[in-house]
């Protein structure tokens, strides 16, 4: 997420405002809070698989996954291997979609799951997360590798687990595109490339759901995640219908810092003018390691991540199955 100086200022004022430690993988995947969803609750996500994804993506071996780096290519290899194992086909001729707007060679990884309804499968729901980070930074406490566990190996692992689920069940009515973006940290370049490419192909985009910084729970909130651009569509209300009350809430700071325009959802909103939002659990107070060498896999809460996945799955299905016109801009 492109938070820049605003985030640095706020984090410096809140200090280590994060309360309590993070839990280690527990296998606890049960939804939290009340669930009045029209879809059945899901207990699927595997916290150990999430841990494995984070340990690889946020390892020193990948050297911070900077765009154009060997480390980012290793991350891309991992993502492609996982999609292949799930049986999710490439959206284009191959999984790798080379960017046209970067000096370095970089690519998105894009998979595709055809929809099951003949009348709606021509419409797409793009599910996205960026897998790049900022690479090597100034030395701090003997470490110069910004491993980017929360930003955004957590969102990447969340999307992988959602993809694994949908590869094993009846596909939703609309087709799903699983897009792992590079060059987000360079200015949303990976998502801008893909959004423009899809628009030029006259893609019928129904919605774009993006996952960013989902590795640590918020404290003292009545909702599990928040949605950027909350007021711009009825997506939050639909998610709480399909995924259960308390799945999505409104975070005032998200509006104050205009997070709607600071992550990959915005590229699709700009090109298509359809509901396009980011789900996150980073609230500026619960995690002090934004763009920091201390943003490590050991700091993530894998039970929380599994709960997020399990609560999001019925929401994703509900959106992708919804009758035409159900999801709309306000």
PDB file of N, CA and C in Angstrom, residues 75-85 95-96 109-110:
ATOM      1  N   UNK A  75       9.646 -15.330  -6.327  1.00  0.00           N
ATOM      2  CA  UNK A  75       8.278 -15.259  -5.805  1.00  0.00           C
ATOM      3  C   UNK A  75       7.268 -15.585  -6.895  1.00  0.00           C
ATOM      4  N   UNK A  76       7.504 -15.077  -8.098  1.00  0.00           N
ATOM      5  CA  UNK A  76       6.611 -15.365  -9.225  1.00  0.00           C
ATOM      6  C   UNK A  76       6.604 -16.854  -9.545  1.00  0.00           C
ATOM      7  N   UNK A  77       7.771 -17.480  -9.506  1.00  0.00           N
ATOM      8  CA  UNK A  77       7.852 -18.926  -9.740  1.00  0.00           C
ATOM      9  C   UNK A  77       6.992 -19.681  -8.733  1.00  0.00           C
ATOM     10  N   UNK A  78       7.073 -19.267  -7.474  1.00  0.00           N
ATOM     11  CA  UNK A  78       6.286 -19.905  -6.418  1.00  0.00           C
ATOM     12  C   UNK A  78       4.791 -19.754  -6.686  1.00  0.00           C
ATOM     13  N   UNK A  79       4.362 -18.551  -7.029  1.00  0.00           N
ATOM     14  CA  UNK A  79       2.936 -18.315  -7.277  1.00  0.00           C
ATOM     15  C   UNK A  79       2.443 -19.119  -8.471  1.00  0.00           C
ATOM     16  N   UNK A  80       3.230 -19.150  -9.524  1.00  0.00           N
ATOM     17  CA  UNK A  80       2.846 -19.926 -10.700  1.00  0.00           C
ATOM     18  C   UNK A  80       2.741 -21.405 -10.364  1.00  0.00           C
ATOM     19  N   UNK A  81       3.692 -21.907  -9.599  1.00  0.00           N
ATOM     20  CA  UNK A  81       3.669 -23.319  -9.209  1.00  0.00           C
ATOM     21  C   UNK A  81       2.421 -23.645  -8.399  1.00  0.00           C
ATOM     22  N   UNK A  82       2.034 -22.733  -7.514  1.00  0.00           N
ATOM     23  CA  UNK A  82       0.844 -22.972  -6.706  1.00  0.00           C
ATOM     24  C   UNK A  82      -0.423 -22.972  -7.566  1.00  0.00           C
ATOM     25  N   UNK A  83      -0.548 -22.022  -8.470  1.00  0.00           N
ATOM     26  CA  UNK A  83      -1.731 -21.999  -9.337  1.00  0.00           C
ATOM     27  C   UNK A  83      -1.801 -23.256 -10.194  1.00  0.00           C
ATOM     28  N   UNK A  84      -0.666 -23.692 -10.699  1.00  0.00           N
ATOM     29  CA  UNK A  84      -0.630 -24.931 -11.476  1.00  0.00           C
ATOM     30  C   UNK A  84      -1.093 -26.108 -10.626  1.00  0.00           C
ATOM     31  N   UNK A  85      -0.625 -26.171  -9.382  1.00  0.00           N
ATOM     32  CA  UNK A  85      -1.013 -27.265  -8.487  1.00  0.00           C
ATOM     33  C   UNK A  85      -2.510 -27.235  -8.187  1.00  0.00           C
ATOM     34  N   UNK A  95       1.016 -17.830 -17.473  1.00  0.00           N
ATOM     35  CA  UNK A  95       0.662 -17.129 -16.240  1.00  0.00           C
ATOM     36  C   UNK A  95       1.323 -15.755 -16.173  1.00  0.00           C
ATOM     37  N   UNK A  96       2.470 -15.606 -16.804  1.00  0.00           N
ATOM     38  CA  UNK A  96       3.236 -14.365 -16.690  1.00  0.00           C
ATOM     39  C   UNK A  96       2.756 -13.334 -17.702  1.00  0.00           C
ATOM     40  N   UNK A 109       1.352 -12.223 -12.268  1.00  0.00           N
ATOM     41  CA  UNK A 109       0.976 -13.630 -12.399  1.00  0.00           C
ATOM     42  C   UNK A 109      -0.549 -13.674 -12.373  1.00  0.00           C
ATOM     43  N   UNK A 110      -1.151 -14.194 -13.446  1.00  0.00           N
ATOM     44  CA  UNK A 110      -2.605 -14.080 -13.598  1.00  0.00           C
ATOM     45  C   UNK A 110      -3.206 -15.445 -13.922  1.00  0.00           C
TER      46      UNK A 110
END
